Coordinates of C-alpha atoms and ligand atoms in Angstrom, one line a residue:
M523 CA -224.1 -115.1 43.0
T524 CA -222.2 -116.1 46.2
S525 CA -225.7 -117.2 47.7
Q526 CA -226.3 -119.5 44.8
T527 CA -223.0 -121.3 45.4
S528 CA -223.0 -121.3 49.1
G529 CA -224.7 -124.7 49.4
T530 CA -221.7 -126.3 47.6
P531 CA -219.4 -128.4 49.7
A532 CA -215.7 -127.2 50.9
N533 CA -213.8 -128.0 47.8
S534 CA -211.3 -130.2 49.3
P535 CA -212.1 -134.0 48.8
A536 CA -212.0 -136.0 52.1
P537 CA -209.6 -138.9 52.3
D538 CA -212.5 -141.4 51.9
Q539 CA -213.7 -139.7 48.7
I540 CA -210.1 -139.7 47.4
R541 CA -209.9 -143.4 47.8
R542 CA -213.3 -144.1 46.3
A543 CA -212.7 -141.9 43.2
P544 CA -211.9 -143.7 40.2
K545 CA -208.1 -143.3 39.4
V546 CA -205.8 -144.3 36.6
L547 CA -202.3 -145.4 37.1
L548 CA -199.8 -145.6 34.0
H549 CA -196.4 -145.8 36.0
D550 CA -196.2 -148.4 38.7
H551 CA -193.3 -151.1 39.0
L552 CA -194.3 -154.6 40.2
D553 CA -191.0 -155.2 41.8
G554 CA -191.5 -151.8 43.6
G555 CA -194.9 -152.7 45.0
L556 CA -194.7 -155.7 47.1
R557 CA -196.5 -156.0 50.4
P558 CA -193.7 -156.2 53.1
G559 CA -195.4 -159.4 54.6
T560 CA -195.1 -161.1 51.1
I561 CA -191.4 -160.2 50.8
V562 CA -190.8 -161.9 54.2
E563 CA -192.7 -165.0 53.2
L564 CA -191.2 -165.3 49.7
A565 CA -187.7 -165.0 51.2
D566 CA -188.5 -167.6 53.6
A567 CA -189.8 -169.9 50.9
C568 CA -186.8 -169.5 48.6
G569 CA -184.1 -169.3 51.2
Y570 CA -183.0 -165.7 50.5
P571 CA -180.9 -164.7 53.5
R572 CA -180.2 -161.1 53.0
L573 CA -183.4 -159.3 53.8
P574 CA -182.3 -156.4 56.1
E575 CA -185.4 -157.0 58.4
T576 CA -187.7 -160.0 58.8
D577 CA -190.6 -158.3 60.6
P578 CA -193.0 -156.8 57.9
G579 CA -193.4 -153.5 59.8
K580 CA -189.6 -152.9 60.2
L581 CA -189.0 -154.1 56.6
G582 CA -191.5 -151.7 55.1
A583 CA -189.9 -148.9 57.1
W584 CA -186.5 -150.0 55.9
F585 CA -187.3 -149.7 52.2
G586 CA -188.7 -146.3 52.8
R587 CA -185.6 -145.1 54.6
A588 CA -183.2 -146.7 52.2
A589 CA -185.0 -145.2 49.3
D590 CA -185.1 -141.9 50.8
S591 CA -181.4 -141.2 49.7
G592 CA -181.6 -138.2 47.4
S593 CA -180.1 -140.2 44.5
L594 CA -181.7 -142.5 41.9
E595 CA -178.8 -145.0 41.9
R596 CA -179.1 -145.5 45.8
Y597 CA -182.9 -145.7 45.5
L598 CA -182.4 -148.4 42.8
E599 CA -180.2 -150.6 45.1
T600 CA -183.2 -151.4 47.2
F601 CA -184.7 -153.3 44.3
S602 CA -181.9 -156.1 44.8
H603 CA -184.1 -157.6 47.5
T604 CA -187.5 -157.6 45.8
V605 CA -186.1 -159.0 42.7
A606 CA -184.2 -161.7 44.6
V607 CA -187.5 -163.1 45.9
L608 CA -189.4 -162.9 42.4
Q609 CA -187.5 -165.8 40.6
T610 CA -190.4 -168.3 40.5
R611 CA -193.7 -168.7 38.8
D612 CA -195.5 -168.8 42.1
A613 CA -193.8 -165.8 43.5
L614 CA -194.6 -163.7 40.3
F615 CA -198.1 -165.0 40.1
R616 CA -198.8 -164.2 43.7
V617 CA -197.1 -160.6 43.7
A618 CA -199.0 -159.8 40.3
A619 CA -202.4 -160.9 41.9
E620 CA -201.7 -158.9 45.2
C621 CA -200.8 -155.9 43.1
A622 CA -204.0 -155.9 41.2
E623 CA -206.0 -156.4 44.4
D624 CA -204.2 -153.6 46.3
L625 CA -204.8 -151.1 43.4
A626 CA -208.3 -152.1 43.2
A627 CA -208.9 -151.6 46.9
D628 CA -207.4 -148.2 46.5
G629 CA -209.9 -147.2 43.8
V630 CA -207.7 -147.7 40.8
V631 CA -209.9 -148.6 37.8
Y632 CA -207.2 -149.0 35.2
A633 CA -203.5 -149.6 35.7
E634 CA -200.3 -150.3 33.5
V635 CA -197.8 -152.0 35.6
R636 CA -194.3 -152.6 34.5
Y637 CA -191.4 -154.9 35.4
A638 CA -188.2 -156.2 33.6
P639 CA -188.6 -160.0 32.7
E640 CA -184.9 -160.1 32.1
Q641 CA -184.5 -159.7 36.1
H642 CA -186.5 -162.9 36.8
L643 CA -184.5 -165.5 35.1
A644 CA -182.1 -166.5 37.9
G645 CA -184.4 -169.5 39.0
G646 CA -184.6 -171.0 35.5
L647 CA -187.8 -169.4 34.2
S648 CA -187.7 -168.4 30.4
L649 CA -188.7 -164.9 29.4
E650 CA -192.0 -166.3 28.2
E651 CA -192.7 -168.0 31.4
V652 CA -192.1 -164.8 33.4
V653 CA -194.7 -162.9 31.2
E654 CA -197.2 -165.7 31.4
A655 CA -196.8 -165.9 35.2
V656 CA -197.4 -162.3 35.8
D657 CA -200.2 -162.1 33.3
A658 CA -201.9 -165.0 35.2
G659 CA -201.5 -163.2 38.4
F660 CA -203.0 -159.9 37.1
R661 CA -206.1 -161.9 35.9
E662 CA -206.4 -163.6 39.3
G663 CA -206.1 -160.2 41.0
E664 CA -208.9 -158.7 38.8
R665 CA -211.0 -161.7 39.7
R666 CA -210.5 -161.4 43.4
A667 CA -211.1 -157.7 43.1
R668 CA -214.4 -158.3 41.4
E669 CA -215.4 -160.7 44.3
N670 CA -214.8 -157.9 46.7
G671 CA -216.8 -155.3 44.7
H672 CA -214.0 -153.6 42.9
R673 CA -213.5 -153.2 39.3
I674 CA -210.0 -152.9 37.7
R675 CA -208.2 -153.7 34.5
V676 CA -204.6 -154.3 34.6
G677 CA -202.1 -154.3 31.6
A678 CA -198.5 -154.9 31.7
L679 CA -195.6 -152.8 30.3
L680 CA -192.4 -154.9 29.7
T681 CA -189.3 -152.9 30.9
A682 CA -185.7 -153.5 29.5
M683 CA -183.0 -152.3 31.8
R684 CA -181.0 -149.3 30.2
H685 CA -177.7 -150.5 31.4
A686 CA -178.1 -153.9 29.9
A687 CA -178.2 -155.0 26.3
R688 CA -181.4 -157.0 25.9
S689 CA -183.8 -154.2 24.9
L690 CA -184.4 -155.6 21.3
E691 CA -185.3 -159.0 22.6
I692 CA -187.6 -157.6 25.3
A693 CA -189.3 -155.4 22.8
E694 CA -189.9 -158.6 20.7
L695 CA -191.3 -160.3 23.7
A696 CA -193.7 -157.4 24.3
D697 CA -194.9 -157.5 20.7
R698 CA -195.5 -161.5 20.8
H699 CA -197.6 -160.9 23.9
R700 CA -199.4 -157.8 22.7
D701 CA -203.0 -159.3 22.7
L702 CA -202.1 -161.3 25.7
G703 CA -202.0 -158.6 28.5
V704 CA -198.8 -156.7 27.4
V705 CA -199.8 -153.2 26.3
G706 CA -196.4 -151.7 25.7
F707 CA -192.8 -151.3 26.5
D708 CA -190.4 -149.1 28.7
I709 CA -186.7 -148.8 29.6
A710 CA -185.7 -147.9 33.1
G711 CA -182.7 -148.1 35.4
A712 CA -180.2 -145.4 36.3
E713 CA -180.5 -142.6 33.9
A714 CA -177.1 -140.6 33.8
G715 CA -174.7 -142.3 31.5
H716 CA -177.3 -144.6 29.9
P717 CA -179.1 -142.5 27.2
P718 CA -182.1 -144.1 25.5
T719 CA -180.5 -143.7 22.1
R720 CA -178.6 -146.9 23.1
H721 CA -181.5 -148.8 22.5
L722 CA -182.7 -147.3 19.1
D723 CA -183.1 -150.8 17.6
A724 CA -185.8 -151.7 20.1
F725 CA -187.6 -148.6 19.5
E726 CA -187.3 -148.8 15.8
Y727 CA -188.7 -152.4 16.1
L728 CA -191.8 -151.4 18.0
K729 CA -192.5 -148.5 15.7
R730 CA -192.3 -150.7 12.7
A731 CA -194.8 -153.1 14.6
N732 CA -197.2 -150.1 15.3
N733 CA -196.6 -150.8 19.1
H734 CA -196.5 -148.4 22.0
F735 CA -193.6 -147.4 24.5
T736 CA -192.7 -145.1 27.1
I737 CA -189.3 -144.1 28.3
H738 CA -188.0 -143.2 31.8
A739 CA -186.6 -139.7 30.9
G740 CA -186.2 -136.4 32.6
E741 CA -186.1 -137.8 36.1
A742 CA -182.3 -137.9 37.2
F743 CA -181.2 -136.2 34.1
G744 CA -182.5 -133.2 32.4
L745 CA -183.7 -131.9 28.9
P746 CA -181.1 -133.8 26.7
S747 CA -182.6 -137.0 28.0
I748 CA -186.2 -135.9 27.3
W749 CA -185.1 -134.5 23.9
Q750 CA -183.6 -137.9 22.9
A751 CA -186.5 -140.0 24.2
L752 CA -189.0 -138.0 22.0
Q753 CA -187.0 -136.9 19.0
W754 CA -184.6 -139.8 18.5
C755 CA -186.5 -142.7 20.1
G756 CA -190.0 -141.6 19.4
A757 CA -191.6 -142.2 22.8
D758 CA -195.4 -142.1 23.1
R759 CA -195.1 -141.0 26.8
L760 CA -192.2 -139.9 29.1
G761 CA -191.7 -141.9 32.4
H762 CA -191.5 -138.8 34.9
G763 CA -190.3 -136.1 32.4
V764 CA -190.6 -133.8 35.4
R765 CA -187.4 -132.0 34.2
I766 CA -189.3 -130.4 31.4
I767 CA -189.6 -127.6 33.9
D768 CA -186.1 -126.6 33.2
D769 CA -187.3 -125.4 29.8
I770 CA -190.0 -123.2 31.3
E771 CA -189.3 -119.8 32.7
V772 CA -191.8 -118.1 35.1
R773 CA -191.7 -114.4 34.9
A774 CA -192.1 -112.1 37.9
D775 CA -195.6 -111.3 36.9
G776 CA -196.4 -115.0 37.0
S777 CA -196.6 -115.7 33.3
A778 CA -194.7 -118.6 31.8
R779 CA -192.5 -118.8 28.7
L780 CA -192.0 -122.2 27.2
G781 CA -188.9 -123.2 25.4
R782 CA -189.0 -125.0 22.1
L783 CA -188.9 -128.6 23.9
A784 CA -191.5 -127.7 26.5
S785 CA -193.8 -126.2 23.7
Y786 CA -193.4 -129.4 21.9
V787 CA -194.3 -131.6 24.8
R788 CA -197.4 -129.5 25.6
D789 CA -198.5 -128.9 22.0
K790 CA -198.2 -132.7 21.0
R791 CA -200.0 -133.5 24.2
I792 CA -197.2 -135.9 25.4
P793 CA -198.1 -137.6 28.5
L794 CA -196.0 -137.0 31.5
E795 CA -196.0 -139.8 34.1
L796 CA -195.3 -137.8 37.0
C797 CA -194.4 -139.5 40.4
P798 CA -194.3 -136.9 43.2
S799 CA -193.2 -139.0 46.2
S800 CA -190.6 -140.8 44.2
N801 CA -189.3 -137.6 43.0
L802 CA -188.9 -136.3 46.6
Q803 CA -187.0 -139.3 47.5
T804 CA -184.5 -139.2 44.6
G805 CA -184.0 -135.6 44.7
A806 CA -186.0 -134.4 41.7
A807 CA -188.1 -132.1 43.9
S808 CA -187.6 -130.7 47.3
S809 CA -191.3 -130.7 48.6
Y810 CA -194.8 -131.6 47.3
A811 CA -195.7 -127.8 47.2
D812 CA -192.5 -127.2 45.3
H813 CA -193.1 -130.2 42.8
P814 CA -193.4 -129.1 39.2
I815 CA -196.8 -130.8 38.8
G816 CA -198.4 -127.6 40.2
L817 CA -197.3 -125.5 37.2
L818 CA -197.4 -128.2 34.8
R819 CA -201.1 -128.5 35.6
K820 CA -201.8 -124.9 35.5
L821 CA -200.2 -124.8 32.1
N822 CA -202.3 -127.6 30.9
F823 CA -199.6 -130.1 30.1
R824 CA -201.0 -133.7 29.7
A825 CA -199.8 -134.4 33.3
T826 CA -200.7 -137.7 35.0
V827 CA -200.4 -138.6 38.7
N828 CA -198.4 -142.0 39.4
T829 CA -197.0 -144.1 42.2
D830 CA -193.8 -145.4 40.8
N831 CA -192.9 -147.6 43.7
R832 CA -195.5 -148.0 46.4
L833 CA -193.2 -150.0 48.7
M834 CA -190.1 -147.8 48.5
S835 CA -192.1 -144.5 48.5
H836 CA -194.7 -145.8 51.0
T837 CA -197.4 -144.7 48.8
S838 CA -200.6 -145.4 46.9
M839 CA -202.6 -143.6 44.3
S840 CA -204.8 -142.1 47.1
R841 CA -201.8 -140.9 49.1
E842 CA -200.2 -139.2 46.1
F843 CA -203.7 -137.4 45.7
E844 CA -203.8 -136.7 49.4
H845 CA -200.4 -135.0 49.2
L846 CA -201.4 -132.9 46.1
V847 CA -204.8 -131.9 47.8
D848 CA -202.8 -130.6 50.7
A849 CA -200.1 -128.9 48.6
F850 CA -202.2 -127.3 45.9
G851 CA -205.9 -127.4 47.1
Y852 CA -206.9 -129.7 44.3
T853 CA -210.5 -130.7 44.1
L854 CA -212.4 -133.6 42.8
D855 CA -212.5 -131.8 39.4
D856 CA -208.6 -131.7 39.4
M857 CA -208.5 -135.3 40.3
Q858 CA -211.0 -136.1 37.4
W859 CA -208.7 -134.1 35.1
F860 CA -205.7 -135.9 36.0
S861 CA -207.7 -139.2 35.7
V862 CA -209.1 -138.5 32.2
N863 CA -205.5 -137.3 31.3
A864 CA -204.2 -140.6 32.2
M865 CA -207.0 -142.6 30.5
K866 CA -206.6 -140.7 27.4
S867 CA -202.7 -141.6 27.6
A868 CA -203.2 -145.3 28.1
F869 CA -201.9 -147.9 25.7
I870 CA -205.2 -149.9 25.2
P871 CA -207.4 -149.2 22.1
F872 CA -209.2 -145.9 21.7
D873 CA -212.7 -147.3 22.1
E874 CA -211.9 -148.9 25.3
R875 CA -210.2 -145.6 26.7
L876 CA -213.2 -143.6 25.6
A877 CA -215.7 -146.0 27.4
M878 CA -213.4 -145.9 30.5
I879 CA -213.7 -142.1 30.5
N880 CA -217.4 -141.8 29.6
D881 CA -218.9 -144.9 31.4
V882 CA -216.6 -145.3 34.5
I883 CA -214.5 -142.1 35.3
K884 CA -216.9 -139.4 34.6
P885 CA -219.9 -141.0 36.2
G886 CA -217.7 -141.9 39.3
Y887 CA -216.8 -138.4 39.9
A888 CA -220.3 -137.1 39.2
G889 CA -221.4 -139.4 41.9
L890 CA -218.7 -138.2 44.4
K891 CA -219.4 -134.5 43.5
S892 CA -223.1 -134.9 44.2
E893 CA -222.8 -136.6 47.6
W894 CA -223.1 -133.2 49.5
L895 CA -226.6 -133.0 48.3
F896 CA -227.7 -135.9 50.3
Q897 CA -225.9 -135.6 53.5
Ligands
NOS246 O1 -188.1 -144.3 39.1 C1 -187.3 -145.1 38.5 N1 -186.5 -144.7 37.5 C2 -185.7 -145.5 36.9 N2 -185.7 -147.0 37.1 C3 -186.6 -147.3 38.0 C4 -187.5 -146.6 38.8 N3 -188.1 -147.3 39.6 C5 -187.9 -148.6 39.3 N4 -186.9 -148.6 38.4 C6 -186.2 -149.9 38.0 O2 -187.1 -150.5 37.0 C7 -186.9 -152.0 37.2 C8 -188.1 -152.7 36.7 O3 -189.4 -152.5 37.3 C9 -186.7 -151.9 38.8 O4 -186.0 -153.3 39.1 C10 -185.7 -150.7 39.0 O5 -184.4 -151.2 38.8
ZN247 ZN1 -190.3 -145.6 37.2

């Protein structure tokens, strides 16, 4: 038995294989993923004087440090700078195009990227104009990626800010642009003190319209937030949801007992948009090895791997997987499992998800897994 498998490669994928592996990203913020050099140029163009650094290298490092605060509220303060430079059509277009290009170069084949249109009106744009600029940017980024030999599809999620009162308006905006590049809706912002039930009218509206939404829940606040997001609001997915771990007891013999809410989440295959590096920065986990994703994967929750904010967390999909490979010894099979989980959970139509899984993701991993035969 051993001799038959002795020719198989070391299980651990190399960084280059991780990058080339087809990956699926469901939780990434447009205003959390700008290139530092682009921020400097945009700040210059619009006369924004308050950047903490004007050298791109130093600015990138500053975002990483400032976001590394142990609190979600402090982490979110860093967005004032990225949002400030995203107030024109050109800026939104450029950043959306670069986002699609960067994800494609990192081996992402499908991404849902979110942003809050209500935060981009200070320069006089209307909500519609914001959505149109970002959509045009994503299409341009897909085109440039194709030119460089990468294939990616990017859809938008429109976010409403949970401390504000525009969620119904943003839900309606998302529904109007449903076949125009917007695949769903989300709420984000500080979680404690801002329960999702404040936005019930938006969620009710989307349900009546047969539309999709995810809710940031169970990141900085625990089970009550997850319970409300699912049982009061009817979320299709959980943004983070990492605190579901509070409803799982691991016994001394290693077996696990799931509470009612954790059972519901697993039984109903509710997707968890897990973002390990972001959680380390906001204090939701203390190390990669201690991150609940290890247990949630073992227990076969519908777990997915995500970047959240590539700028603030100095990360990419490949880096997230590198950390997980280091911490948990994940293989290409594990990477495929996460990627198929994510693709199953995407908000695009079923036939497209299935084709992505069968014609892009599985063949991609099969190719990588067979490389050792030809070395
Ligand atoms: O992890 C997060 N939790 C909650 N809110 C977030 C997170 N990352 C970003 N945002 C918020 O979402 C807005 C729209 O993209 C960002 O401006 C930021 O305030
Ligand atoms: Zn987020």
